Amino acid sequence: MAKPFLQEAGNGMHIHQSLERDGVNAFSLADEDSIIGNSLMRKYLTGLLKHHMELQLVMTPTVSGYKRLQDYSFSPTQVTWGLDHRLVGVRSITGAGAANRLESRWAAADANPYLVLAGCLAAGLEGLENDYVLMDQVIGDPHADERWQRLPTDLAGAIDNFDSDFTRSTYGDVFVDNFIFMQRREAAEFAEHGQGPLDRVSEWEIKRYRGVI
């Protein structure tokens, strides 16, 4: 369950990602890139950032997950990145040599890891194949900066973003159509049976999620 206790930090699924070339971590090879120090890492990162809003539904598929997304809770609430920064959506770890990597911090613990991984890989691959411009990194407090795009605050907002050419090419039309249908039902169930203040975890959420995910 992504947020069983409102007063505590939520449960996330942080996905650490790197690429291998000839048995070596390709993100560890310094090159002429002036932003991160590795052009492959930068390009992969641009894909993660470009497509996150479309992937939010698979990364946060439950009502509980949206209560996890609170400012200053180490759960990212914006589309952001930073160098070894723990309040952003993607943390770039560049000083670890062979362990250099990107850490996607958006997903909730109750997400399907296979769907999350598939989305990250597809987004990163598209970044490698295109010349997207990398947004500015976060330095300091991201929550006080209105430049950064905020994530949806509920299932309804995430559903609206999920139906896209990118998600359909990644997951297929059948999955996208059925997942949207299921998530709309989930939102409707919560509205009918579990709706309540956002400052508490409802009994409906506990009964529906705690024993299963």
PDB file of C-alpha atoms in Angstrom:
ATOM      1  CA  MET A   1       0.000   0.000   0.000  1.00  0.00           C
ATOM      2  CA  ALA A   2       1.496   3.318  -1.038  1.00  0.00           C
ATOM      3  CA  LYS A   3       0.223   5.391   1.901  1.00  0.00           C
ATOM      4  CA  PRO A   4      -1.018   3.305   4.855  1.00  0.00           C
ATOM      5  CA  PHE A   5      -0.178   5.978   7.453  1.00  0.00           C
ATOM      6  CA  LEU A   6      -0.797   9.610   6.619  1.00  0.00           C
ATOM      7  CA  GLN A   7       1.679  10.934   9.184  1.00  0.00           C
ATOM      8  CA  GLU A   8       4.538   8.841   7.781  1.00  0.00           C
ATOM      9  CA  ALA A   9       6.358   8.926   4.455  1.00  0.00           C
ATOM     10  CA  GLY A  10       4.722   6.820   1.757  1.00  0.00           C
ATOM     11  CA  ASN A  11       6.079   3.672   0.165  1.00  0.00           C
ATOM     12  CA  GLY A  12       7.753   4.177  -3.203  1.00  0.00           C
ATOM     13  CA  MET A  13       9.282   2.043  -5.933  1.00  0.00           C
ATOM     14  CA  HIS A  14      12.544   3.659  -6.980  1.00  0.00           C
ATOM     15  CA  ILE A  15      13.864   2.307 -10.277  1.00  0.00           C
ATOM     16  CA  HIS A  16      17.646   2.537 -10.739  1.00  0.00           C
ATOM     17  CA  GLN A  17      18.612   2.473 -14.411  1.00  0.00           C
ATOM     18  CA  SER A  18      21.830   2.324 -16.396  1.00  0.00           C
ATOM     19  CA  LEU A  19      22.944   1.012 -19.777  1.00  0.00           C
ATOM     20  CA  GLU A  20      25.694  -1.501 -20.483  1.00  0.00           C
ATOM     21  CA  ARG A  21      28.062  -1.408 -23.447  1.00  0.00           C
ATOM     22  CA  ASP A  22      30.655  -4.177 -23.933  1.00  0.00           C
ATOM     23  CA  GLY A  23      30.282  -5.214 -20.312  1.00  0.00           C
ATOM     24  CA  VAL A  24      30.810  -1.686 -18.987  1.00  0.00           C
ATOM     25  CA  ASN A  25      28.282   0.740 -17.500  1.00  0.00           C
ATOM     26  CA  ALA A  26      27.888   3.191 -20.382  1.00  0.00           C
ATOM     27  CA  PHE A  27      26.768   5.927 -17.962  1.00  0.00           C
ATOM     28  CA  SER A  28      30.200   5.776 -16.295  1.00  0.00           C
ATOM     29  CA  LEU A  29      32.125   6.780 -19.425  1.00  0.00           C
ATOM     30  CA  ALA A  30      32.919  10.488 -19.345  1.00  0.00           C
ATOM     31  CA  ASP A  31      32.517  12.368 -22.617  1.00  0.00           C
ATOM     32  CA  GLU A  32      32.065  15.898 -23.875  1.00  0.00           C
ATOM     33  CA  ASP A  33      28.608  16.370 -22.324  1.00  0.00           C
ATOM     34  CA  SER A  34      28.729  19.572 -20.295  1.00  0.00           C
ATOM     35  CA  ILE A  35      25.577  19.006 -18.232  1.00  0.00           C
ATOM     36  CA  ILE A  36      25.885  15.538 -16.720  1.00  0.00           C
ATOM     37  CA  GLY A  37      29.225  14.418 -18.111  1.00  0.00           C
ATOM     38  CA  ASN A  38      27.753  11.575 -20.157  1.00  0.00           C
ATOM     39  CA  SER A  39      25.675  12.171 -23.272  1.00  0.00           C
ATOM     40  CA  LEU A  40      23.913   8.786 -23.134  1.00  0.00           C
ATOM     41  CA  MET A  41      22.729   9.434 -19.592  1.00  0.00           C
ATOM     42  CA  ARG A  42      21.526  12.904 -20.577  1.00  0.00           C
ATOM     43  CA  LYS A  43      19.585  11.648 -23.607  1.00  0.00           C
ATOM     44  CA  TYR A  44      18.040   8.758 -21.647  1.00  0.00           C
ATOM     45  CA  LEU A  45      17.024  11.223 -18.945  1.00  0.00           C
ATOM     46  CA  THR A  46      15.290  13.502 -21.456  1.00  0.00           C
ATOM     47  CA  GLY A  47      13.038  10.601 -22.475  1.00  0.00           C
ATOM     48  CA  LEU A  48      12.087   9.822 -18.871  1.00  0.00           C
ATOM     49  CA  LEU A  49      11.171  13.454 -18.270  1.00  0.00           C
ATOM     50  CA  LYS A  50       9.319  13.936 -21.550  1.00  0.00           C
ATOM     51  CA  HIS A  51       6.979  10.985 -21.053  1.00  0.00           C
ATOM     52  CA  HIS A  52       6.455  10.851 -17.316  1.00  0.00           C
ATOM     53  CA  MET A  53       3.057  12.560 -17.305  1.00  0.00           C
ATOM     54  CA  GLU A  54       1.775   9.909 -19.706  1.00  0.00           C
ATOM     55  CA  LEU A  55       3.204   7.136 -17.498  1.00  0.00           C
ATOM     56  CA  GLN A  56       1.912   8.448 -14.173  1.00  0.00           C
ATOM     57  CA  LEU A  57      -1.113   6.137 -14.260  1.00  0.00           C
ATOM     58  CA  VAL A  58       1.003   2.964 -14.335  1.00  0.00           C
ATOM     59  CA  MET A  59       3.370   4.421 -11.737  1.00  0.00           C
ATOM     60  CA  THR A  60       0.574   5.467  -9.371  1.00  0.00           C
ATOM     61  CA  PRO A  61      -2.435   3.242 -10.136  1.00  0.00           C
ATOM     62  CA  THR A  62      -4.317   3.466  -6.816  1.00  0.00           C
ATOM     63  CA  VAL A  63      -6.156   6.086  -4.791  1.00  0.00           C
ATOM     64  CA  SER A  64      -3.690   5.486  -1.965  1.00  0.00           C
ATOM     65  CA  GLY A  65      -0.781   6.388  -4.218  1.00  0.00           C
ATOM     66  CA  TYR A  66      -1.953   9.960  -4.731  1.00  0.00           C
ATOM     67  CA  LYS A  67      -1.973  10.585  -0.986  1.00  0.00           C
ATOM     68  CA  ARG A  68       1.713   9.619  -1.066  1.00  0.00           C
ATOM     69  CA  LEU A  69       2.497  12.549  -3.374  1.00  0.00           C
ATOM     70  CA  GLN A  70       2.983  15.318  -0.832  1.00  0.00           C
ATOM     71  CA  ASP A  71       5.565  18.101  -0.903  1.00  0.00           C
ATOM     72  CA  TYR A  72       8.544  17.648   1.438  1.00  0.00           C
ATOM     73  CA  SER A  73       7.812  13.941   1.918  1.00  0.00           C
ATOM     74  CA  PHE A  74      10.615  12.578  -0.315  1.00  0.00           C
ATOM     75  CA  SER A  75       7.879  11.613  -2.795  1.00  0.00           C
ATOM     76  CA  PRO A  76       8.284  13.738  -5.938  1.00  0.00           C
ATOM     77  CA  THR A  77       5.284  15.867  -6.885  1.00  0.00           C
ATOM     78  CA  GLN A  78       6.722  17.466 -10.037  1.00  0.00           C
ATOM     79  CA  VAL A  79       8.448  16.570 -13.302  1.00  0.00           C
ATOM     80  CA  THR A  80      11.998  17.369 -12.214  1.00  0.00           C
ATOM     81  CA  TRP A  81      15.537  16.048 -12.066  1.00  0.00           C
ATOM     82  CA  GLY A  82      18.668  16.879 -10.125  1.00  0.00           C
ATOM     83  CA  LEU A  83      22.202  15.753  -9.352  1.00  0.00           C
ATOM     84  CA  ASP A  84      21.981  13.472  -6.298  1.00  0.00           C
ATOM     85  CA  HIS A  85      18.802  15.315  -5.226  1.00  0.00           C
ATOM     86  CA  ARG A  86      16.173  13.402  -3.229  1.00  0.00           C
ATOM     87  CA  LEU A  87      13.170  15.682  -3.744  1.00  0.00           C
ATOM     88  CA  VAL A  88      13.063  15.336  -7.534  1.00  0.00           C
ATOM     89  CA  GLY A  89      11.460  12.897  -9.959  1.00  0.00           C
ATOM     90  CA  VAL A  90      14.730  11.578 -11.372  1.00  0.00           C
ATOM     91  CA  ARG A  91      17.917  11.603  -9.329  1.00  0.00           C
ATOM     92  CA  SER A  92      21.108  11.589 -11.395  1.00  0.00           C
ATOM     93  CA  ILE A  93      23.964   9.766  -9.657  1.00  0.00           C
ATOM     94  CA  THR A  94      27.179  10.662 -11.454  1.00  0.00           C
ATOM     95  CA  GLY A  95      29.946  10.309  -8.885  1.00  0.00           C
ATOM     96  CA  ALA A  96      29.724   6.561  -8.389  1.00  0.00           C
ATOM     97  CA  GLY A  97      31.951   5.397 -11.242  1.00  0.00           C
ATOM     98  CA  ALA A  98      30.814   1.980 -12.418  1.00  0.00           C
ATOM     99  CA  ALA A  99      27.593   2.470 -10.422  1.00  0.00           C
ATOM    100  CA  ASN A 100      26.552   5.707 -12.161  1.00  0.00           C
ATOM    101  CA  ARG A 101      22.815   5.584 -12.771  1.00  0.00           C
ATOM    102  CA  LEU A 102      19.487   7.364 -12.986  1.00  0.00           C
ATOM    103  CA  GLU A 103      16.979   6.779 -10.193  1.00  0.00           C
ATOM    104  CA  SER A 104      13.337   7.259 -11.166  1.00  0.00           C
ATOM    105  CA  ARG A 105      11.565   8.084  -7.891  1.00  0.00           C
ATOM    106  CA  TRP A 106       7.988   8.599  -9.082  1.00  0.00           C
ATOM    107  CA  ALA A 107       6.434   5.122  -8.852  1.00  0.00           C
ATOM    108  CA  ALA A 108       4.421   3.982  -5.847  1.00  0.00           C
ATOM    109  CA  ALA A 109       5.133   0.688  -4.105  1.00  0.00           C
ATOM    110  CA  ASP A 110       1.755  -0.700  -5.181  1.00  0.00           C
ATOM    111  CA  ALA A 111       2.456  -0.226  -8.900  1.00  0.00           C
ATOM    112  CA  ASN A 112       3.044  -3.182 -11.219  1.00  0.00           C
ATOM    113  CA  PRO A 113       6.863  -3.329 -11.566  1.00  0.00           C
ATOM    114  CA  TYR A 114       6.699  -4.836 -15.053  1.00  0.00           C
ATOM    115  CA  LEU A 115       4.555  -1.985 -16.352  1.00  0.00           C
ATOM    116  CA  VAL A 116       6.773   0.589 -14.654  1.00  0.00           C
ATOM    117  CA  LEU A 117       9.962  -0.932 -16.074  1.00  0.00           C
ATOM    118  CA  ALA A 118       8.473  -1.195 -19.557  1.00  0.00           C
ATOM    119  CA  GLY A 119       7.454   2.457 -19.459  1.00  0.00           C
ATOM    120  CA  CYS A 120      10.861   3.626 -18.212  1.00  0.00           C
ATOM    121  CA  LEU A 121      12.730   1.626 -20.847  1.00  0.00           C
ATOM    122  CA  ALA A 122      10.482   2.830 -23.665  1.00  0.00           C
ATOM    123  CA  ALA A 123      10.781   6.453 -22.554  1.00  0.00           C
ATOM    124  CA  GLY A 124      14.540   6.235 -22.109  1.00  0.00           C
ATOM    125  CA  LEU A 125      14.981   4.566 -25.495  1.00  0.00           C
ATOM    126  CA  GLU A 126      12.997   7.326 -27.176  1.00  0.00           C
ATOM    127  CA  GLY A 127      15.265   9.840 -25.509  1.00  0.00           C
ATOM    128  CA  LEU A 128      18.307   8.065 -26.949  1.00  0.00           C
ATOM    129  CA  GLU A 129      16.793   8.135 -30.425  1.00  0.00           C
ATOM    130  CA  ASN A 130      15.888  11.834 -30.368  1.00  0.00           C
ATOM    131  CA  ASP A 131      17.501  15.142 -29.536  1.00  0.00           C
ATOM    132  CA  TYR A 132      15.217  16.389 -26.788  1.00  0.00           C
ATOM    133  CA  VAL A 133      16.417  19.379 -24.808  1.00  0.00           C
ATOM    134  CA  LEU A 134      17.127  18.606 -21.160  1.00  0.00           C
ATOM    135  CA  MET A 135      15.221  20.878 -18.794  1.00  0.00           C
ATOM    136  CA  ASP A 136      17.093  22.747 -16.080  1.00  0.00           C
ATOM    137  CA  GLN A 137      18.068  20.712 -13.067  1.00  0.00           C
ATOM    138  CA  VAL A 138      16.642  21.475  -9.636  1.00  0.00           C
ATOM    139  CA  ILE A 139      19.026  23.166  -7.240  1.00  0.00           C
ATOM    140  CA  GLY A 140      17.590  23.672  -3.794  1.00  0.00           C
ATOM    141  CA  ASP A 141      13.880  23.443  -3.011  1.00  0.00           C
ATOM    142  CA  PRO A 142      11.771  22.315  -6.012  1.00  0.00           C
ATOM    143  CA  HIS A 143       8.464  22.869  -4.226  1.00  0.00           C
ATOM    144  CA  ALA A 144       9.013  26.609  -3.969  1.00  0.00           C
ATOM    145  CA  ASP A 145       9.616  26.925  -7.721  1.00  0.00           C
ATOM    146  CA  GLU A 146       6.561  27.269  -9.970  1.00  0.00           C
ATOM    147  CA  ARG A 147       8.536  26.454 -13.141  1.00  0.00           C
ATOM    148  CA  TRP A 148       8.146  22.718 -12.642  1.00  0.00           C
ATOM    149  CA  GLN A 149       5.105  20.865 -13.956  1.00  0.00           C
ATOM    150  CA  ARG A 150       3.076  19.280 -11.173  1.00  0.00           C
ATOM    151  CA  LEU A 151       1.900  15.685 -11.267  1.00  0.00           C
ATOM    152  CA  PRO A 152      -1.817  14.830 -11.290  1.00  0.00           C
ATOM    153  CA  THR A 153      -3.275  14.772  -7.802  1.00  0.00           C
ATOM    154  CA  ASP A 154      -5.773  11.972  -8.424  1.00  0.00           C
ATOM    155  CA  LEU A 155      -6.578   9.049 -10.692  1.00  0.00           C
ATOM    156  CA  ALA A 156      -8.791  11.136 -12.962  1.00  0.00           C
ATOM    157  CA  GLY A 157      -5.956  13.452 -13.938  1.00  0.00           C
ATOM    158  CA  ALA A 158      -3.574  10.570 -14.574  1.00  0.00           C
ATOM    159  CA  ILE A 159      -6.163   8.763 -16.720  1.00  0.00           C
ATOM    160  CA  ASP A 160      -6.506  11.820 -18.950  1.00  0.00           C
ATOM    161  CA  ASN A 161      -2.744  11.830 -19.616  1.00  0.00           C
ATOM    162  CA  PHE A 162      -2.367   8.082 -20.176  1.00  0.00           C
ATOM    163  CA  ASP A 163      -4.149   7.829 -23.527  1.00  0.00           C
ATOM    164  CA  SER A 164      -1.372   8.879 -25.911  1.00  0.00           C
ATOM    165  CA  ASP A 165       0.507   7.701 -28.966  1.00  0.00           C
ATOM    166  CA  PHE A 166       3.493   6.922 -26.740  1.00  0.00           C
ATOM    167  CA  THR A 167       1.617   4.697 -24.298  1.00  0.00           C
ATOM    168  CA  ARG A 168      -0.209   2.929 -27.117  1.00  0.00           C
ATOM    169  CA  SER A 169       3.056   2.179 -28.910  1.00  0.00           C
ATOM    170  CA  THR A 170       4.582   0.983 -25.621  1.00  0.00           C
ATOM    171  CA  TYR A 171       1.763  -1.139 -24.187  1.00  0.00           C
ATOM    172  CA  GLY A 172      -0.568  -1.700 -27.143  1.00  0.00           C
ATOM    173  CA  ASP A 173      -4.116  -0.511 -27.788  1.00  0.00           C
ATOM    174  CA  VAL A 174      -5.796  -3.422 -25.997  1.00  0.00           C
ATOM    175  CA  PHE A 175      -3.923  -2.838 -22.768  1.00  0.00           C
ATOM    176  CA  VAL A 176      -4.345   0.954 -22.823  1.00  0.00           C
ATOM    177  CA  ASP A 177      -8.096   0.744 -23.455  1.00  0.00           C
ATOM    178  CA  ASN A 178      -8.647  -1.865 -20.746  1.00  0.00           C
ATOM    179  CA  PHE A 179      -6.375  -0.208 -18.195  1.00  0.00           C
ATOM    180  CA  ILE A 180      -8.185   3.097 -18.642  1.00  0.00           C
ATOM    181  CA  PHE A 181     -11.531   1.315 -18.198  1.00  0.00           C
ATOM    182  CA  MET A 182     -10.301  -0.384 -15.004  1.00  0.00           C
ATOM    183  CA  GLN A 183      -8.884   2.806 -13.537  1.00  0.00           C
ATOM    184  CA  ARG A 184     -12.066   4.740 -14.242  1.00  0.00           C
ATOM    185  CA  ARG A 185     -13.957   2.039 -12.353  1.00  0.00           C
ATOM    186  CA  GLU A 186     -11.478   2.343  -9.492  1.00  0.00           C
ATOM    187  CA  ALA A 187     -11.969   6.115  -9.321  1.00  0.00           C
ATOM    188  CA  ALA A 188     -15.749   5.662  -9.431  1.00  0.00           C
ATOM    189  CA  GLU A 189     -15.629   3.059  -6.627  1.00  0.00           C
ATOM    190  CA  PHE A 190     -13.668   5.447  -4.447  1.00  0.00           C
ATOM    191  CA  ALA A 191     -16.052   8.304  -5.207  1.00  0.00           C
ATOM    192  CA  GLU A 192     -19.008   6.123  -4.217  1.00  0.00           C
ATOM    193  CA  HIS A 193     -17.635   4.297  -1.184  1.00  0.00           C
ATOM    194  CA  GLY A 194     -14.403   5.806   0.036  1.00  0.00           C
ATOM    195  CA  GLN A 195     -14.526   9.500  -0.704  1.00  0.00           C
ATOM    196  CA  GLY A 196     -13.381  11.544   2.216  1.00  0.00           C
ATOM    197  CA  PRO A 197     -10.910  14.200   3.304  1.00  0.00           C
ATOM    198  CA  LEU A 198      -7.469  13.961   1.724  1.00  0.00           C
ATOM    199  CA  ASP A 199      -5.934  14.372   5.179  1.00  0.00           C
ATOM    200  CA  ARG A 200      -6.860  10.837   6.233  1.00  0.00           C
ATOM    201  CA  VAL A 201      -6.627   7.282   4.946  1.00  0.00           C
ATOM    202  CA  SER A 202     -10.172   6.001   4.467  1.00  0.00           C
ATOM    203  CA  GLU A 203     -11.468   2.639   5.662  1.00  0.00           C
ATOM    204  CA  TRP A 204     -12.296   1.842   2.036  1.00  0.00           C
ATOM    205  CA  GLU A 205      -8.627   2.188   1.058  1.00  0.00           C
ATOM    206  CA  ILE A 206      -7.463   0.000   3.928  1.00  0.00           C
ATOM    207  CA  LYS A 207      -9.948  -2.753   3.126  1.00  0.00           C
ATOM    208  CA  ARG A 208      -9.317  -2.576  -0.606  1.00  0.00           C
ATOM    209  CA  TYR A 209      -5.524  -2.339  -0.687  1.00  0.00           C
ATOM    210  CA  ARG A 210      -3.810  -3.343   2.547  1.00  0.00           C
ATOM    211  CA  GLY A 211      -4.261  -7.094   2.282  1.00  0.00           C
ATOM    212  CA  VAL A 212      -3.508  -7.248  -1.423  1.00  0.00           C
ATOM    213  CA  ILE A 213      -0.760  -4.773  -2.338  1.00  0.00           C
TER     214      ILE A 213
END
